[in-house]
GROMACS .gro file of C-alpha atoms in nm:
model
  366
    1MET     CA    1  -3.627  -1.869   0.969
    2ASN     CA    2  -3.296  -1.674   0.969
    3THR     CA    3  -3.055  -1.933   0.833
    4VAL     CA    4  -2.683  -1.864   0.871
    5THR     CA    5  -2.532  -1.905   0.525
    6SER     CA    6  -2.164  -1.829   0.592
    7HIS     CA    7  -1.896  -1.960   0.826
    8LEU     CA    8  -1.867  -1.605   0.961
    9GLU     CA    9  -2.164  -1.372   0.924
   10LEU     CA   10  -2.234  -1.016   1.036
   11ARG     CA   11  -2.593  -0.894   1.023
   12SER     CA   12  -2.669  -0.522   1.058
   13VAL     CA   13  -2.382  -0.483   1.305
   14SER     CA   14  -2.333  -0.136   1.449
   15LYS     CA   15  -2.121   0.041   1.707
   16THR     CA   16  -2.225   0.367   1.870
   17TYR     CA   17  -2.009   0.520   2.143
   18VAL     CA   18  -2.141   0.691   2.457
   19ASN     CA   19  -2.088   1.034   2.302
   20GLY     CA   20  -2.330   0.935   2.024
   21ALA     CA   21  -2.064   0.897   1.755
   22ASP     CA   22  -2.124   0.613   1.510
   23SER     CA   23  -1.814   0.410   1.432
   24VAL     CA   24  -1.993   0.132   1.243
   25ARG     CA   25  -2.342   0.174   1.100
   26GLY     CA   26  -2.542  -0.141   1.034
   27ILE     CA   27  -2.300  -0.340   0.820
   28SER     CA   28  -2.362  -0.692   0.689
   29PHE     CA   29  -2.125  -0.934   0.516
   30GLY     CA   30  -2.022  -1.298   0.534
   31ALA     CA   31  -1.716  -1.517   0.489
   32ALA     CA   32  -1.742  -1.873   0.364
   33GLN     CA   33  -1.539  -2.156   0.514
   34GLY     CA   34  -1.177  -2.110   0.404
   35GLU     CA   35  -1.241  -1.769   0.245
   36PHE     CA   36  -0.992  -1.482   0.275
   37VAL     CA   37  -1.193  -1.161   0.327
   38VAL     CA   38  -1.022  -0.822   0.334
   39LEU     CA   39  -1.173  -0.515   0.501
   40VAL     CA   40  -1.020  -0.210   0.336
   41GLY     CA   41  -1.077   0.162   0.368
   42PRO     CA   42  -0.921   0.487   0.491
   43SER     CA   43  -0.825   0.550   0.852
   44GLY     CA   44  -1.131   0.596   1.072
   45CYS     CA   45  -1.370   0.408   0.843
   46GLY     CA   46  -1.454   0.148   1.111
   47LYS     CA   47  -1.267  -0.155   0.977
   48SER     CA   48  -1.056  -0.221   1.289
   49THR     CA   49  -1.359  -0.165   1.511
   50THR     CA   50  -1.545  -0.425   1.304
   51LEU     CA   51  -1.261  -0.672   1.352
   52ARG     CA   52  -1.254  -0.609   1.726
   53MET     CA   53  -1.630  -0.666   1.745
   54ILE     CA   54  -1.588  -1.003   1.574
   55ALA     CA   55  -1.317  -1.090   1.827
   56GLY     CA   56  -1.531  -0.974   2.119
   57LEU     CA   57  -1.283  -0.704   2.218
   58GLU     CA   58  -1.540  -0.436   2.137
   59GLU     CA   59  -1.903  -0.460   2.245
   60ILE     CA   60  -2.153  -0.425   1.962
   61THR     CA   61  -2.443  -0.181   1.985
   62GLY     CA   62  -2.676  -0.358   1.745
   63GLY     CA   63  -2.701  -0.653   1.511
   64ASP     CA   64  -2.570  -1.007   1.532
   65ILE     CA   65  -2.244  -1.193   1.471
   66PHE     CA   66  -2.239  -1.564   1.390
   67ILE     CA   67  -1.933  -1.793   1.384
   68ALA     CA   68  -1.980  -2.146   1.252
   69GLY     CA   69  -2.356  -2.099   1.281
   70LYS     CA   70  -2.343  -1.989   1.647
   71ARG     CA   71  -2.449  -1.642   1.762
   72VAL     CA   72  -2.153  -1.504   1.958
   73ASN     CA   73  -2.273  -1.157   2.061
   74ASP     CA   74  -2.263  -1.239   2.431
   75LEU     CA   75  -1.965  -1.474   2.433
   76HIS     CA   76  -1.634  -1.382   2.597
   77PRO     CA   77  -1.346  -1.342   2.347
   78LYS     CA   78  -1.182  -1.666   2.464
   79ASP     CA   79  -1.504  -1.855   2.393
   80ARG     CA   80  -1.549  -1.733   2.033
   81ASP     CA   81  -1.289  -1.967   1.885
   82VAL     CA   82  -1.104  -1.693   1.698
   83ALA     CA   83  -0.736  -1.598   1.692
   84MET     CA   84  -0.620  -1.241   1.635
   85VAL     CA   85  -0.286  -1.121   1.499
   86PHE     CA   86  -0.210  -0.759   1.584
   87GLN     CA   87  -0.013  -0.486   1.410
   88ASN     CA   88   0.245  -0.471   1.693
   89TYR     CA   89   0.275  -0.853   1.723
   90ALA     CA   90   0.179  -0.845   2.096
   91LEU     CA   91   0.451  -1.092   2.195
   92TYR     CA   92   0.566  -1.144   2.554
   93PRO     CA   93   0.922  -1.001   2.563
   94HIS     CA   94   1.036  -1.220   2.855
   95LEU     CA   95   0.929  -1.546   2.686
   96THR     CA   96   1.115  -1.740   2.418
   97VAL     CA   97   0.971  -1.804   2.073
   98TYR     CA   98   0.871  -2.152   2.188
   99GLU     CA   99   0.699  -2.017   2.501
  100ASN     CA  100   0.519  -1.740   2.310
  101ILE     CA  101   0.377  -1.983   2.055
  102ALA     CA  102   0.290  -2.238   2.324
  103PHE     CA  103   0.115  -1.981   2.546
  104PRO     CA  104  -0.245  -2.037   2.424
  105LEU     CA  105  -0.206  -2.410   2.481
  106THR     CA  106  -0.031  -2.368   2.814
  107ILE     CA  107  -0.312  -2.161   2.965
  108ARG     CA  108  -0.555  -2.434   2.852
  109LYS     CA  109  -0.345  -2.680   3.052
  110THR     CA  110  -0.275  -2.887   2.738
  111ASP     CA  111  -0.037  -3.180   2.802
  112LYS     CA  112   0.328  -3.116   2.726
  113ALA     CA  113   0.356  -3.373   2.447
  114THR     CA  114   0.069  -3.211   2.255
  115VAL     CA  115   0.209  -2.864   2.315
  116ASP     CA  116   0.548  -2.967   2.182
  117ARG     CA  117   0.398  -3.134   1.876
  118GLU     CA  118   0.177  -2.837   1.787
  119VAL     CA  119   0.449  -2.577   1.844
  120ARG     CA  120   0.699  -2.762   1.628
  121ALA     CA  121   0.442  -2.821   1.354
  122ALA     CA  122   0.362  -2.448   1.346
  123THR     CA  123   0.724  -2.337   1.347
  124GLU     CA  124   0.813  -2.578   1.067
  125LEU     CA  125   0.522  -2.442   0.865
  126LEU     CA  126   0.652  -2.088   0.923
  127ALA     CA  127   1.024  -2.173   0.886
  128ILE     CA  128   1.122  -2.041   1.232
  129THR     CA  129   1.216  -2.366   1.409
  130LYS     CA  130   1.579  -2.250   1.445
  131HIS     CA  131   1.462  -1.952   1.654
  132LEU     CA  132   1.273  -2.144   1.924
  133ASP     CA  133   1.510  -2.045   2.205
  134ARG     CA  134   1.534  -1.677   2.114
  135LYS     CA  135   1.350  -1.383   2.272
  136PRO     CA  136   1.143  -1.143   2.056
  137LYS     CA  137   1.407  -0.866   2.082
  138GLU     CA  138   1.653  -1.095   1.902
  139LEU     CA  139   1.424  -1.132   1.599
  140SER     CA  140   1.359  -0.921   1.291
  141GLY     CA  141   1.017  -0.772   1.223
  142GLY     CA  142   0.929  -1.048   0.980
  143GLU     CA  143   1.037  -1.318   1.227
  144ARG     CA  144   0.829  -1.160   1.504
  145GLN     CA  145   0.529  -1.159   1.274
  146ARG     CA  146   0.581  -1.530   1.207
  147VAL     CA  147   0.590  -1.597   1.582
  148ALA     CA  148   0.260  -1.411   1.622
  149LEU     CA  149   0.119  -1.622   1.339
  150GLY     CA  150   0.247  -1.940   1.503
  151ARG     CA  151   0.077  -1.848   1.829
  152ALA     CA  152  -0.251  -1.806   1.638
  153ILE     CA  153  -0.208  -2.128   1.439
  154VAL     CA  154  -0.166  -2.356   1.742
  155ARG     CA  155  -0.508  -2.247   1.866
  156LYS     CA  156  -0.665  -2.398   1.551
  157PRO     CA  157  -0.943  -2.137   1.555
  158GLN     CA  158  -1.260  -2.123   1.347
  159VAL     CA  159  -1.155  -1.776   1.221
  160PHE     CA  160  -0.824  -1.591   1.197
  161LEU     CA  161  -0.842  -1.212   1.241
  162PHE     CA  162  -0.559  -0.986   1.119
  163ASP     CA  163  -0.538  -0.616   1.213
  164GLU     CA  164  -0.292  -0.453   0.969
  165PRO     CA  165  -0.025  -0.714   1.054
  166LEU     CA  166   0.227  -0.603   0.790
  167SER     CA  167   0.220  -0.225   0.836
  168ASN     CA  168   0.537  -0.221   1.052
  169LEU     CA  169   0.744  -0.406   0.792
  170ASP     CA  170   0.951  -0.252   0.514
  171ALA     CA  171   0.819  -0.261   0.157
  172ALA     CA  172   1.018  -0.564   0.040
  173LEU     CA  173   0.928  -0.770   0.348
  174ARG     CA  174   0.561  -0.671   0.319
  175THR     CA  175   0.556  -0.812  -0.033
  176GLU     CA  176   0.722  -1.136   0.083
  177MET     CA  177   0.486  -1.174   0.378
  178ARG     CA  178   0.179  -1.111   0.159
  179VAL     CA  179   0.273  -1.409  -0.053
  180GLU     CA  180   0.349  -1.624   0.252
  181LEU     CA  181   0.026  -1.533   0.430
  182LYS     CA  182  -0.186  -1.616   0.127
  183ALA     CA  183  -0.004  -1.947   0.078
  184LEU     CA  184  -0.045  -2.024   0.450
  185GLN     CA  185  -0.419  -1.958   0.430
  186ARG     CA  186  -0.455  -2.199   0.139
  187ARG     CA  187  -0.267  -2.472   0.330
  188LEU     CA  188  -0.466  -2.426   0.648
  189GLY     CA  189  -0.805  -2.380   0.478
  190THR     CA  190  -0.919  -2.155   0.763
  191THR     CA  191  -1.147  -1.854   0.728
  192MET     CA  192  -0.950  -1.530   0.755
  193VAL     CA  193  -1.059  -1.168   0.793
  194TYR     CA  194  -0.782  -0.919   0.723
  195VAL     CA  195  -0.792  -0.544   0.788
  196THR     CA  196  -0.574  -0.305   0.589
  197HIS     CA  197  -0.571   0.045   0.443
  198ASP     CA  198  -0.330  -0.073   0.172
  199GLN     CA  199  -0.510  -0.127  -0.158
  200THR     CA  200  -0.229  -0.348  -0.291
  201GLU     CA  201  -0.270  -0.587   0.003
  202ALA     CA  202  -0.645  -0.589  -0.051
  203MET     CA  203  -0.627  -0.657  -0.425
  204THR     CA  204  -0.355  -0.924  -0.409
  205MET     CA  205  -0.467  -1.116  -0.099
  206GLY     CA  206  -0.844  -1.111  -0.081
  207ASP     CA  207  -1.083  -1.368  -0.223
  208LYS     CA  208  -1.343  -1.105  -0.139
  209ILE     CA  209  -1.302  -0.736  -0.054
  210VAL     CA  210  -1.527  -0.531   0.171
  211VAL     CA  211  -1.470  -0.159   0.103
  212MET     CA  212  -1.565   0.058   0.401
  213ASN     CA  213  -1.612   0.433   0.429
  214LYS     CA  214  -1.744   0.635   0.724
  215GLY     CA  215  -1.866   0.329   0.910
  216GLN     CA  216  -2.057   0.183   0.617
  217ILE     CA  217  -1.989  -0.071   0.342
  218GLU     CA  218  -1.955   0.085  -0.002
  219GLN     CA  219  -1.915  -0.245  -0.190
  220THR     CA  220  -1.848  -0.615  -0.131
  221ALA     CA  221  -1.713  -0.815  -0.427
  222THR     CA  222  -1.413  -0.996  -0.570
  223PRO     CA  223  -1.100  -0.787  -0.633
  224ARG     CA  224  -1.161  -0.798  -1.010
  225ALA     CA  225  -1.525  -0.690  -0.979
  226ILE     CA  226  -1.433  -0.411  -0.738
  227TYR     CA  227  -1.179  -0.276  -0.986
  228ASP     CA  228  -1.377  -0.326  -1.308
  229GLU     CA  229  -1.721  -0.232  -1.176
  230PRO     CA  230  -1.687  -0.001  -0.874
  231ALA     CA  231  -2.029   0.057  -0.721
  232THR     CA  232  -1.950   0.414  -0.614
  233ALA     CA  233  -1.714   0.696  -0.702
  234PHE     CA  234  -1.545   0.645  -0.363
  235VAL     CA  235  -1.459   0.282  -0.445
  236ALA     CA  236  -1.330   0.383  -0.788
  237ARG     CA  237  -1.103   0.647  -0.634
  238PHE     CA  238  -0.981   0.433  -0.347
  239LEU     CA  239  -0.865   0.129  -0.548
  240GLY     CA  240  -0.622   0.171  -0.832
  241ALA     CA  241  -0.279   0.326  -0.878
  242PRO     CA  242  -0.239   0.576  -1.028
  243THR     CA  243  -0.578   0.698  -0.911
  244ILE     CA  244  -0.867   0.685  -1.157
  245ASN     CA  245  -0.920   1.001  -1.363
  246MET     CA  246  -1.246   1.179  -1.276
  247ILE     CA  247  -1.411   1.448  -1.488
  248ALA     CA  248  -1.732   1.627  -1.386
  249GLY     CA  249  -1.981   1.698  -1.663
  250THR     CA  250  -2.329   1.632  -1.794
  251VAL     CA  251  -2.501   1.363  -1.999
  252ASP     CA  252  -2.756   1.466  -2.260
  253ALA     CA  253  -3.059   1.243  -2.195
  254ALA     CA  254  -3.152   1.235  -2.563
  255THR     CA  255  -2.815   1.171  -2.727
  256LYS     CA  256  -2.648   0.991  -2.433
  257THR     CA  257  -2.340   1.206  -2.485
  258PHE     CA  258  -2.116   1.310  -2.198
  259SER     CA  259  -1.970   1.659  -2.229
  260SER     CA  260  -1.737   1.874  -2.022
  261ASN     CA  261  -1.555   2.192  -2.131
  262GLY     CA  262  -1.572   2.104  -2.501
  263PHE     CA  263  -1.471   1.740  -2.444
  264SER     CA  264  -1.734   1.477  -2.528
  265VAL     CA  265  -1.781   1.098  -2.514
  266ASP     CA  266  -2.061   0.902  -2.683
  267LEU     CA  267  -2.217   0.672  -2.422
  268SER     CA  268  -2.511   0.551  -2.630
  269GLU     CA  269  -2.373   0.199  -2.667
  270LEU     CA  270  -2.265   0.170  -2.303
  271GLY     CA  271  -2.603   0.185  -2.133
  272ALA     CA  272  -2.606   0.527  -1.970
  273LYS     CA  273  -2.925   0.520  -1.762
  274ALA     CA  274  -3.012   0.890  -1.750
  275GLY     CA  275  -2.900   1.241  -1.816
  276GLY     CA  276  -2.791   1.520  -1.581
  277GLU     CA  277  -2.490   1.600  -1.366
  278VAL     CA  278  -2.241   1.313  -1.361
  279ILE     CA  279  -1.877   1.221  -1.303
  280LEU     CA  280  -1.694   1.029  -1.575
  281GLY     CA  281  -1.420   0.794  -1.453
  282VAL     CA  282  -1.141   0.665  -1.677
  283ARG     CA  283  -0.859   0.453  -1.541
  284PRO     CA  284  -0.505   0.541  -1.662
  285GLU     CA  285  -0.475   0.221  -1.868
  286HIS     CA  286  -0.788   0.320  -2.062
  287LEU     CA  287  -0.646   0.650  -2.187
  288ARG     CA  288  -0.443   0.641  -2.508
  289PRO     CA  289  -0.195   0.907  -2.625
  290GLY     CA  290  -0.267   1.078  -2.956
  291ARG     CA  291  -0.140   1.357  -3.180
  292VAL     CA  292  -0.227   1.717  -3.099
  293GLN     CA  293  -0.259   1.791  -3.470
  294THR     CA  294  -0.547   1.545  -3.511
  295ALA     CA  295  -0.719   1.614  -3.176
  296ASP     CA  296  -1.097   1.664  -3.187
  297ALA     CA  297  -1.384   1.696  -2.940
  298HIS     CA  298  -1.322   1.337  -2.823
  299SER     CA  299  -0.965   1.422  -2.718
  300ILE     CA  300  -0.815   1.617  -2.429
  301VAL     CA  301  -0.498   1.816  -2.500
  302GLY     CA  302  -0.263   1.897  -2.216
  303GLU     CA  303   0.098   1.959  -2.120
  304VAL     CA  304   0.306   1.678  -1.975
  305GLU     CA  305   0.381   1.759  -1.610
  306LEU     CA  306   0.539   1.435  -1.489
  307VAL     CA  307   0.667   1.107  -1.630
  308GLU     CA  308   0.709   0.815  -1.388
  309ARG     CA  309   0.928   0.527  -1.507
  310LEU     CA  310   0.875   0.231  -1.273
  311GLY     CA  311   1.051  -0.038  -1.474
  312SER     CA  312   0.751  -0.255  -1.552
  313ALA     CA  313   0.528   0.045  -1.628
  314THR     CA  314   0.554   0.409  -1.731
  315TYR     CA  315   0.296   0.665  -1.622
  316CYS     CA  316   0.244   1.004  -1.781
  317HIS     CA  317   0.062   1.290  -1.608
  318ILE     CA  318  -0.075   1.580  -1.813
  319GLY     CA  319  -0.238   1.901  -1.696
  320CYS     CA  320  -0.615   1.927  -1.736
  321ALA     CA  321  -0.788   2.215  -1.559
  322PHE     CA  322  -1.132   2.052  -1.559
  323ALA     CA  323  -1.017   1.711  -1.432
  324GLU     CA  324  -1.080   1.637  -1.063
  325ARG     CA  325  -0.717   1.669  -0.955
  326GLY     CA  326  -0.617   1.920  -1.221
  327ARG     CA  327  -0.437   1.652  -1.420
  328LEU     CA  328  -0.490   1.321  -1.597
  329ALA     CA  329  -0.277   1.007  -1.562
  330LEU     CA  330  -0.228   0.755  -1.839
  331THR     CA  331  -0.038   0.429  -1.854
  332LEU     CA  332   0.198   0.407  -2.149
  333ARG     CA  333   0.238   0.078  -2.331
  334PRO     CA  334   0.586  -0.062  -2.408
  335ASP     CA  335   0.564   0.044  -2.775
  336ASP     CA  336   0.441   0.399  -2.697
  337ASP     CA  337   0.677   0.693  -2.738
  338VAL     CA  338   0.759   0.841  -2.399
  339PRO     CA  339   0.702   1.219  -2.407
  340ASN     CA  340   0.917   1.476  -2.232
  341ILE     CA  341   0.801   1.711  -1.957
  342GLY     CA  342   0.659   2.020  -2.123
  343ASP     CA  343   0.539   1.839  -2.436
  344ARG     CA  344   0.178   1.886  -2.539
  345ILE     CA  345  -0.006   1.564  -2.614
  346ALA     CA  346  -0.364   1.456  -2.674
  347VAL     CA  347  -0.529   1.172  -2.487
  348VAL     CA  348  -0.837   0.976  -2.590
  349PRO     CA  349  -1.038   0.733  -2.370
  350THR     CA  350  -1.088   0.384  -2.507
  351SER     CA  351  -1.446   0.265  -2.556
  352ARG     CA  352  -1.407   0.008  -2.275
  353GLY     CA  353  -1.327   0.088  -1.916
  354LEU     CA  354  -1.545   0.399  -1.881
  355HIS     CA  355  -1.726   0.452  -1.549
  356LEU     CA  356  -2.013   0.690  -1.488
  357PHE     CA  357  -2.133   0.807  -1.145
  358ASP     CA  358  -2.418   1.027  -1.032
  359ALA     CA  359  -2.267   1.359  -0.922
  360ALA     CA  360  -2.492   1.392  -0.616
  361SER     CA  361  -2.499   1.038  -0.475
  362GLY     CA  362  -2.172   0.902  -0.616
  363LEU     CA  363  -2.353   0.583  -0.724
  364ARG     CA  364  -2.260   0.403  -1.046
  365ILE     CA  365  -2.505   0.469  -1.328
  366LEU     CA  366  -2.329   0.312  -1.628
   0.00000   0.00000   0.00000
């Protein structure tokens, strides 16, 4: 018996277009009641297509979608009990804020007293009651987004779907709206699926993250697990700023020692599973600066190319010809000396925070 275990569940869902191109290739994941799930990945990875298939706006080619235990493959979008918030807000320009938010209830022929009660409850929740008589063109981007949210809230759906809803806002407003959206989700207790290409949104908002690449799921896990134990080299590269440092090399099967261009790391205590061609990943916060004079085979010496002072953090980038991007990034601690551009420094990876991936498959092997 195929029991549905999540409030929202996708089983081997795929989308193939008439030209034979695969947009989504047999993906499966679930969202528990009240869970905030973020689909993240680069442009063209299939995340928005997945969202549209859940909503019923895109026909699926294979697999099944369940909402609240009910298979919805063949249901019309209006019958799936979902509400979608789009990137461009999709508000009716000729209607007031009140009329835009009330629209889903109006077309259901809901009585006026109920409509008024639900609209005012939603606008109070979103702090836009004072704008009820305005048209969308009279509102800021953040206010328009709140109106779109209000229109979704009054529907009281089983699942909220968000398609990059903050991408049109400036940086400061995006940060504010991230906090508000997460707080709103906790108050409502409704299942939400949120699509973004922004790793910061994914890491700060999601209870669970689904990382997609080329129409497939690379990893599904909590934000902390995704960051600390990336399942593939792609996941490791995609999440984290500055980007993880990657160094191609080999592991000696007998000694469990990684080596690359005279640089070596002992992996014997870290559970390296095999030898051969690998990629070593080290996040910037797991590299420590050292003295060139005392550098040995466990150090990398390079010239400082860039120093980024961001107030709360300082990042140093040094040249390294055999690193993946031709340089290494390290995060300096508050008590570290900040080097100057052109200085030569040594960097040493800490024993924790090392990641090892198979060079051919990209799969984690440490």
